[in-house]
C-alpha positions in Angstrom: -0.3 -0.3 -0.1 2.7 2.5 1.1 4.5 2.0 -2.7 1.7 3.4 -4.3 1.0 6.2 -2.1 4.1 7.4 -2.5 3.8 7.1 -6.6 0.7 9.0 -5.7 2.3 11.8 -4.5 5.2 12.0 -6.8 2.8 11.9 -9.9 0.6 15.0 -7.9 5.0 16.6 -7.9 5.9 15.9 -4.6 9.9 15.3 -4.5 10.2 12.1 -2.5 14.3 12.7 -1.1 14.5 9.0 0.1 14.7 8.3 4.0 13.6 12.6 4.1 9.9 12.3 5.9 7.4 13.9 4.2 4.1 16.0 5.6 1.7 14.4 2.9 -1.0 14.9 5.6 -1.2 18.3 5.1 -0.6 19.0 1.4 -3.5 17.4 0.5 -6.6 19.1 -1.3 -10.0 19.5 0.6 -11.1 15.8 -1.3 -7.7 14.2 0.3 -6.2 14.3 -2.8 -2.2 15.0 -2.6 -1.7 18.6 -4.3 -0.8 19.1 -7.7 2.4 21.2 -9.0 -0.5 23.0 -11.2 -2.2 24.4 -8.5 0.9 25.9 -6.2 2.0 27.2 -9.6 -1.8 28.3 -10.1 -1.5 30.0 -6.4 1.9 32.0 -6.3 1.9 32.5 -9.9 5.1 31.0 -10.5 5.0 28.8 -13.6 8.5 27.6 -13.2 7.9 25.5 -10.2 8.9 21.9 -11.3 8.3 19.8 -7.7 7.3 20.2 -4.4 8.9 18.7 -0.8 7.0 19.3 2.9 9.4 18.2 5.0 8.3 17.0 8.5 11.0 18.4 10.2 8.8 22.1 8.9 5.9 20.7 10.8 3.8 21.4 13.3 1.0 19.6 14.4 -1.1 21.5 17.0 -4.4 20.7 18.5 -6.9 21.6 16.3 -4.9 22.6 13.5 -1.2 20.9 11.7 1.3 22.9 9.2 3.8 22.6 7.3 6.8 24.9 4.6 5.9 24.0 0.8 9.5 24.5 -0.3 9.6 24.3 -4.2 12.1 23.2 -6.9 12.6 25.8 -10.0 13.6 25.7 -13.2 15.0 29.1 -12.6 15.4 31.7 -9.9 14.2 34.9 -10.1 14.6 37.7 -7.1 11.3 38.4 -5.9 9.7 35.0 -7.4 7.6 32.8 -4.6 9.8 29.9 -3.7 8.1 28.5 -0.8 4.5 28.5 1.0 3.1 28.2 4.0 0.2 25.4 4.2 -2.5 25.2 6.9 -5.0 22.1 7.0 -8.2 22.0 9.7 -10.1 19.0 9.5 -11.4 18.6 12.0 -12.5 14.7 11.8 -8.7 14.0 11.4 -7.8 15.3 14.6 -7.3 13.6 17.5 -8.3 16.1 20.0 -11.0 17.0 17.9 -12.0 13.1 18.0 -12.1 12.7 21.1 -14.1 15.9 22.3 -17.0 14.6 19.9 -16.4 11.3 21.9 -16.4 12.7 25.5 -18.5 16.2 25.0 -20.9 15.3 22.0 -23.0 18.7 22.3 -20.3 21.4 23.3 
């Protein structure tokens, strides 16, 4: 199962570095699919993006949200060009704190 998941993210443009943990659970769209290079090109206006990485060591996992720094590999360096973005994901049904709260205090 893991090789298929890795391949899915590679197709989307995630630069999978061996032995480098990636925060793939954060760089997903609302439907749970990996965000693509095209998506990042569109939101940043940077058409030189080749791939991206979301290193786990740059990830922060809070009680009610998760976030990470997404870094881009670009074809050419242009001053003022966006080469990194901050991605925050809030999906309450996936967060342990929210699940526990829903179980213990369902009407709150």
